[in-house]
Coordinates of C-alpha atoms and ligand atoms in Angstrom, one line a residue:
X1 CA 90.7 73.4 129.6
X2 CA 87.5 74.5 127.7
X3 CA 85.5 77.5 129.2
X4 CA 81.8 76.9 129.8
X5 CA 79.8 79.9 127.9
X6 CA 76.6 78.1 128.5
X7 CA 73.6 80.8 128.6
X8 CA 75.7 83.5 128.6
X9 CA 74.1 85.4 125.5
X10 CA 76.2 87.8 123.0
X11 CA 76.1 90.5 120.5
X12 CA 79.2 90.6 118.2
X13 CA 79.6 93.4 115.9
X14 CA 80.8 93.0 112.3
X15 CA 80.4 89.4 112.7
X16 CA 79.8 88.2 109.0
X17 CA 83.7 87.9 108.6
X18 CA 86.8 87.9 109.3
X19 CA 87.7 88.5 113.4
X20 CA 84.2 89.0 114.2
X21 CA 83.2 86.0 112.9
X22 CA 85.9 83.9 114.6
X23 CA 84.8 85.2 117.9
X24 CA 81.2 84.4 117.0
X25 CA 82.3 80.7 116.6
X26 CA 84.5 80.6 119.3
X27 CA 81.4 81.7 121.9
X28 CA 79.2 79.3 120.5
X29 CA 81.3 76.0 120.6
X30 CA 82.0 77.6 124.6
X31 CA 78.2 77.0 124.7
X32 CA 77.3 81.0 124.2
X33 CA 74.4 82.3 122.0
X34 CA 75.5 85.0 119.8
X35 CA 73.6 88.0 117.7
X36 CA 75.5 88.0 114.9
X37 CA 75.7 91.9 113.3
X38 CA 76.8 93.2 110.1
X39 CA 75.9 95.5 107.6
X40 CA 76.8 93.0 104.6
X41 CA 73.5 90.9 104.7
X42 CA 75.0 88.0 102.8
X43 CA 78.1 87.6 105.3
X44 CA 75.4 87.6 108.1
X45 CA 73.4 84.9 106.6
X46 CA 76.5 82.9 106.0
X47 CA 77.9 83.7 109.8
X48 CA 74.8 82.3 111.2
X49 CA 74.3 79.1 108.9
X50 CA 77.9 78.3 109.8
X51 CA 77.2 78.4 113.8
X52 CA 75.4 75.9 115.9
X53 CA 71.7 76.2 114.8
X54 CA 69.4 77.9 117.4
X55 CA 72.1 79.5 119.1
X56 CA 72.8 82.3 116.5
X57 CA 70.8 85.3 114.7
X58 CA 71.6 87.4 112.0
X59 CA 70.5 91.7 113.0
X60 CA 71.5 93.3 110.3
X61 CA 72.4 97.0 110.6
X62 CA 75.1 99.2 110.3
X63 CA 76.6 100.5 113.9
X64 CA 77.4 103.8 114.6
X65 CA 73.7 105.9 115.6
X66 CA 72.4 105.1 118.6
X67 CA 69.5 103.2 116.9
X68 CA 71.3 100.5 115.8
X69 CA 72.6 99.7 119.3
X70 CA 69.6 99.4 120.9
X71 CA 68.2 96.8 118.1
X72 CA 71.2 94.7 118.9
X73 CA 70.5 95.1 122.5
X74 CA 66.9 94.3 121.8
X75 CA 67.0 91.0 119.8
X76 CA 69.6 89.7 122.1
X77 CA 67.2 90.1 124.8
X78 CA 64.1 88.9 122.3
X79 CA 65.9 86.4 121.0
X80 CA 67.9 84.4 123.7
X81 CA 66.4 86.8 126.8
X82 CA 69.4 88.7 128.3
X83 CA 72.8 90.0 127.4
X84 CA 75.8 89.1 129.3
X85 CA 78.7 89.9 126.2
X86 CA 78.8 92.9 124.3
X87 CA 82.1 92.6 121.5
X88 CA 82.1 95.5 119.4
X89 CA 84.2 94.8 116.3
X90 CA 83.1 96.0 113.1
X91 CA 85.6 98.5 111.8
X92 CA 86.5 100.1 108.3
X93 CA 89.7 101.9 106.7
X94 CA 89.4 104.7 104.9
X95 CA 93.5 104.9 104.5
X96 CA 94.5 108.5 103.4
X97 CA 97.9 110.7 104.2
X98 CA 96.3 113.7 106.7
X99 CA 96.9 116.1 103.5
X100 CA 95.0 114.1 101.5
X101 CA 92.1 112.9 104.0
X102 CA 88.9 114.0 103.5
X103 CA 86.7 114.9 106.0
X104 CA 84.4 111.7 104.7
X105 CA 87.2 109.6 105.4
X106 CA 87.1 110.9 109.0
X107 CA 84.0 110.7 109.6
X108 CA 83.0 107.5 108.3
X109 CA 85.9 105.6 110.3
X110 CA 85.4 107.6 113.0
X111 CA 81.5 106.9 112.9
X112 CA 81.4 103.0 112.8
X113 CA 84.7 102.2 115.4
X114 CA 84.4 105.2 117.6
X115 CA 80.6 106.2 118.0
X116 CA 79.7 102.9 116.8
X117 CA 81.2 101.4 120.1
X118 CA 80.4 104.1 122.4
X119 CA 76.7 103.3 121.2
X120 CA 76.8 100.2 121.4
X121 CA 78.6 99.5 124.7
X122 CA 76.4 102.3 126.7
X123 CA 72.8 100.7 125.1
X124 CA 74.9 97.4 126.6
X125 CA 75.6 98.7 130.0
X126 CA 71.9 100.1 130.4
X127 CA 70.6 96.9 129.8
X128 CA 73.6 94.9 132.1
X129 CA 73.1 97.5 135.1
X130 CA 69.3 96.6 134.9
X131 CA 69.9 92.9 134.7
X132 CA 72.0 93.8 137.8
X133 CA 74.8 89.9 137.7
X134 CA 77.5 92.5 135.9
X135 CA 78.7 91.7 132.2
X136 CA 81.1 91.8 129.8
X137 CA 82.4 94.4 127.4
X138 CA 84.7 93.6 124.7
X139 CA 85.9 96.3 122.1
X140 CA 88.6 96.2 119.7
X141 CA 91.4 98.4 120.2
X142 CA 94.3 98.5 117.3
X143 CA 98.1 98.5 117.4
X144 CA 97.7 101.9 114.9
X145 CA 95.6 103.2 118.3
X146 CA 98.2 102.2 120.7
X147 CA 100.9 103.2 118.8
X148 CA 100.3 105.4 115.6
X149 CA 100.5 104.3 111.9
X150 CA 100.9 106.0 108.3
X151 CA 97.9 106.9 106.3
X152 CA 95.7 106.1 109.5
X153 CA 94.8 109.5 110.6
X154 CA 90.8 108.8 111.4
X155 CA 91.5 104.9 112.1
X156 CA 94.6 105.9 114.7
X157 CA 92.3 108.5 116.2
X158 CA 89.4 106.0 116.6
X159 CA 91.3 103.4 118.2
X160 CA 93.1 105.4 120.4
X161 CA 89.8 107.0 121.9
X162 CA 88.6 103.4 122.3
X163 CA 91.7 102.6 124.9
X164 CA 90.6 105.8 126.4
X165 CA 86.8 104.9 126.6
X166 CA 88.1 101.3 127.9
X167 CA 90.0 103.0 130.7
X168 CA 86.9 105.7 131.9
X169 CA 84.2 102.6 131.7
X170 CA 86.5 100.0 133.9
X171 CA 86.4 103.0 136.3
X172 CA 83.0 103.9 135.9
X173 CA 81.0 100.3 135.9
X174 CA 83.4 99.0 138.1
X175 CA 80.7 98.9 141.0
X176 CA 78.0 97.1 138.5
X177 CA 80.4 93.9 138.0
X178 CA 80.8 94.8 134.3
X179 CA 84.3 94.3 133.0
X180 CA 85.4 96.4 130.3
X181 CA 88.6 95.2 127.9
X182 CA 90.0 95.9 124.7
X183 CA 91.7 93.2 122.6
X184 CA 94.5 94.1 120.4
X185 CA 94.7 91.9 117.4
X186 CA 96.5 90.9 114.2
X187 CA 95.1 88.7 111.9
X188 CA 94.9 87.6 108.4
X189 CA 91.7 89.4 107.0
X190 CA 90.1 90.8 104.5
X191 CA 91.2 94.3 106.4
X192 CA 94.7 93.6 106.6
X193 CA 95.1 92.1 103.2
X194 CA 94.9 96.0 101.8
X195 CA 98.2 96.5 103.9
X196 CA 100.9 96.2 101.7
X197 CA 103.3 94.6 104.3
X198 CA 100.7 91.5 105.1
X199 CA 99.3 91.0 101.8
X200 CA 101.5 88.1 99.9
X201 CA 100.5 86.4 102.9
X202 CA 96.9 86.9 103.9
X203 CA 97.1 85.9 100.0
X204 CA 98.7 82.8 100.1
X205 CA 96.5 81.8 103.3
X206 CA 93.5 82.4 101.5
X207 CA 93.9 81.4 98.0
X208 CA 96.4 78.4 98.5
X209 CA 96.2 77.6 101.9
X210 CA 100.0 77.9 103.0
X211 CA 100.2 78.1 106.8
X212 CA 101.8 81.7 107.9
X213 CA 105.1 81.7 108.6
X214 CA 106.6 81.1 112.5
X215 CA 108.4 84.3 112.3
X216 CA 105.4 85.9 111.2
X217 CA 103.4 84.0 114.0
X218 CA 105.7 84.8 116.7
X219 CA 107.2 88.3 116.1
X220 CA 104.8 89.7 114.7
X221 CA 101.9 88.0 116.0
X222 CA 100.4 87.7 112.9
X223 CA 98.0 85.4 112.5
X224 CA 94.5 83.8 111.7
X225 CA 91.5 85.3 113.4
X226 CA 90.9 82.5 115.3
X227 CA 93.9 82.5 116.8
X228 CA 92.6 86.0 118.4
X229 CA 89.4 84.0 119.1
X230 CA 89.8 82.4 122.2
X231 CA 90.7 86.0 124.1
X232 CA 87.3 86.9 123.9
X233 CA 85.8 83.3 124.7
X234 CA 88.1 84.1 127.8
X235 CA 87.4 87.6 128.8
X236 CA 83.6 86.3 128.5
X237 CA 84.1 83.5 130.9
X238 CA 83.9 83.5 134.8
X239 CA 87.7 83.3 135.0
X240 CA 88.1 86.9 133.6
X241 CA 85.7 88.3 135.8
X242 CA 88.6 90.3 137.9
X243 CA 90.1 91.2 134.7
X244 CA 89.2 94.8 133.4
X245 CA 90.3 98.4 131.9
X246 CA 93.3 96.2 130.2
X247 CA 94.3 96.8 126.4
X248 CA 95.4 93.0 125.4
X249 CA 97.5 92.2 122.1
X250 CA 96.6 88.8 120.5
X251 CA 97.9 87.4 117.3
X252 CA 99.4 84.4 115.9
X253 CA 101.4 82.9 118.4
X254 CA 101.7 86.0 121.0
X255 CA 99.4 87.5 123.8
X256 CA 100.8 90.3 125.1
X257 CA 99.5 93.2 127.5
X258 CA 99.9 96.7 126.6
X259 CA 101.3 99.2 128.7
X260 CA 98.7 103.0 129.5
X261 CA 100.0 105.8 129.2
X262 CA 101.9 107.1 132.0
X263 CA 104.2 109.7 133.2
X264 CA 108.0 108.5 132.6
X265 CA 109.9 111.5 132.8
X266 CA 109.7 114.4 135.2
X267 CA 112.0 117.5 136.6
X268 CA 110.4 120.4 138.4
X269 CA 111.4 124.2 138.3
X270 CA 110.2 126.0 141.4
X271 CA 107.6 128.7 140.3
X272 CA 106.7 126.7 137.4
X273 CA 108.4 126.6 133.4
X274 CA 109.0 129.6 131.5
X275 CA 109.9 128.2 127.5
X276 CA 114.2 129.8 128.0
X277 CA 113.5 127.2 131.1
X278 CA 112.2 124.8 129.2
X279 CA 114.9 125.1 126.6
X280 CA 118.0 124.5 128.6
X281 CA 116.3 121.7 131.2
X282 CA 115.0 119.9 128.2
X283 CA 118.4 118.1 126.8
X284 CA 119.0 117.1 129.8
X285 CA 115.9 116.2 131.7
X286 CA 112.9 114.9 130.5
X287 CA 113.6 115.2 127.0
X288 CA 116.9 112.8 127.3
X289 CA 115.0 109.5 126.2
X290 CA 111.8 110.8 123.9
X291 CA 109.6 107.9 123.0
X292 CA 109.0 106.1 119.8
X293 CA 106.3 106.0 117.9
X294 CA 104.8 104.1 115.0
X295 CA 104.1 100.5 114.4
X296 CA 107.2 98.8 113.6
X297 CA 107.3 97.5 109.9
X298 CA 107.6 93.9 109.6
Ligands
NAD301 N1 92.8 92.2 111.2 C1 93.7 92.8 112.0 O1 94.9 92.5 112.0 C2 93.2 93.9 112.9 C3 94.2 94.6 113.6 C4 93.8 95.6 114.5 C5 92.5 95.8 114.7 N2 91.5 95.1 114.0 C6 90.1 95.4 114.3 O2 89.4 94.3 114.4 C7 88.0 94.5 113.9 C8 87.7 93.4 112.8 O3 88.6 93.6 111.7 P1 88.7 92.5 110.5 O4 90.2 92.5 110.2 O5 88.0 91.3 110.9 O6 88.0 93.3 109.4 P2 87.0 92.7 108.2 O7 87.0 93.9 107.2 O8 87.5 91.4 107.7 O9 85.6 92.6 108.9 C9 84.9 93.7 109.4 C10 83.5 93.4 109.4 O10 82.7 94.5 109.9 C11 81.6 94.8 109.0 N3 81.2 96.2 109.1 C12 81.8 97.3 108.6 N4 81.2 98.4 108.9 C13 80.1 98.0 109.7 C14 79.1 98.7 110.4 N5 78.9 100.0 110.3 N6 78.2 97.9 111.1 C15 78.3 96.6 111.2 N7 79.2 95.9 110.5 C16 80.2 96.6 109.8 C17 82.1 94.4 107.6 O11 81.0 94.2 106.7 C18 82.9 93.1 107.9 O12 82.1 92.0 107.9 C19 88.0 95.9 113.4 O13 87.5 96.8 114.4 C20 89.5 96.2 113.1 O14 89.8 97.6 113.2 C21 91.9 94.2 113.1

């Protein structure tokens, strides 16, 4: 079954490359138009000469200020003459242990994922809440986000505040028929070829063209980006229109829904906790099974 995308319109951020790029493509061949961002000009220009002609533009600016947002809002509307997607994707690393993270590192992570999809989703929802026939928001969410990660500080932060931004917007444009999900991928990209664990094979995809592994596919949901592709063709189709506040894994050969946070342990002390109370109910109660953390290494 192929999911009709016809006039719906788009704006994919950090769409030059890598996972932006394959969810460009997979929106147009649905039939969608697409404003293709990035703030490499060259990758833009390639992006759009590679996608049906007429149905893609190149905008390109770097997200993050409140400026940019509203141009991408702008030419979609300009351009095609509405905006039914919004997929905020382009992302950075700026990998540093916290001791040795500078505060430009933070920033500038925290800057293009974080602000630069608050930004761009709320110059979105103005312009869907006008339109007044709902919308879709897609943002991309990280497993470092859901679940921690080494050296990832700013990136873990940014990501994580994205699942939290996902979870207050399904609440909050609920009523405007605007759904609001964050996809969780894995991919072989330019990003992930800097991660020592991926690498060799991002490499070998790349350079020589040998197919990732099924292991690799499958347990760790590793792999091409468009393979995460047709998630957001999906989410931007009529049959996701019940589907939002969700953080959804996609990768390889996996989808997978990701738990929210949620209370899993609990004891009460009537009066309230002092800390000696604390300190003996704690072994015992809701300290009995404490919860990982980190990304599991491949
Ligand atoms: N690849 C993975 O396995 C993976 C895993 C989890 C999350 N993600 C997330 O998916 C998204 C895409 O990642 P990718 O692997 O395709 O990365 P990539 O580096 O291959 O592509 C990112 C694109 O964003 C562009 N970009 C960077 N800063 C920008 C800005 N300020 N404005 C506009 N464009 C900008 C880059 O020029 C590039 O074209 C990111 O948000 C990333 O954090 C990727």
């Amino acid at each position: 079954m192929t999911l009709d995308l016809t006039g719906k319109v788009a704006v994919v951020t950090g769409s030059g490359r890598g996972l932006g790029l394959a969810y460009a493509r997979a929106l147009t061949i649905a039939g969608a138009s697409v404003v293709v961002n990035d703030v490499d000009p060259d990758a833009a220009k390639r992006a759009v000469d590679e996608l049906p002609a007429g149905r893609a533009v190149a905008e390109v600016v770097p997200v993050g200020d409140t400026e940019a947002a509203q141009r991408l809002v702008a030419r979609a509307v300009s351009e095609f003459g509405r905006l039914d997607v919004m997929c905020t994707n382009a992302g950075i690393l700026r990998d540093r242990v916290l001791w040795k993270m500078s505060d430009d590192d933070f920033d500038a992570v925290v800057k293009v994922h974080l602000r630069g999809t608050f930004t761009c989703v709320r110059a979105a929802v103005q312009r869907m809440r006008e339109q007044g026939d709902g919308g879709t928001v897609v943002v991309a969410g990280s497993p470092a986000g859901q679940r921690g990660n080494f050296g990832q500080t700013n990136y873990a932060a940014a990501k994580a505040g994205i699942a939290a931004m996902v979870r207050t917007w399904a609440l909050e444009t609920a009523k405007a028929g605007i759904t609001v999900n964050a996809v969780i991928p894995t991919a072989a990209t330019a990003m992930t070829r800097t991660i020592p664990a991926f690498a060799p094979y991002v490499e070998a995809l790349e350079e020589r063209g040998e197919p990732l592994p099924d292991a690799l596919r499958k347990a760790e949901g590793f792999g091409t980006p468009d393979d995460c592709a047709g998630l957001v063709a999906f989410l931007a189709s009529d049959a996701a229109r019940g589907i939002t506040g969700q953080c959804i894994g996609i990768g390889g050969d996996k989808l997978a829904l990701w738990s929210h946070p949620q209370e899993i342990a609990v004891a009460y002390a009537d009066g309230g906790w002092s800390a000696a109370a604390i300190a003996a109910a704690w072994p015992v109660s809701v300290g009995r099974h404490p919860e990982t953390y980190g990304i599991p290494a491949p």
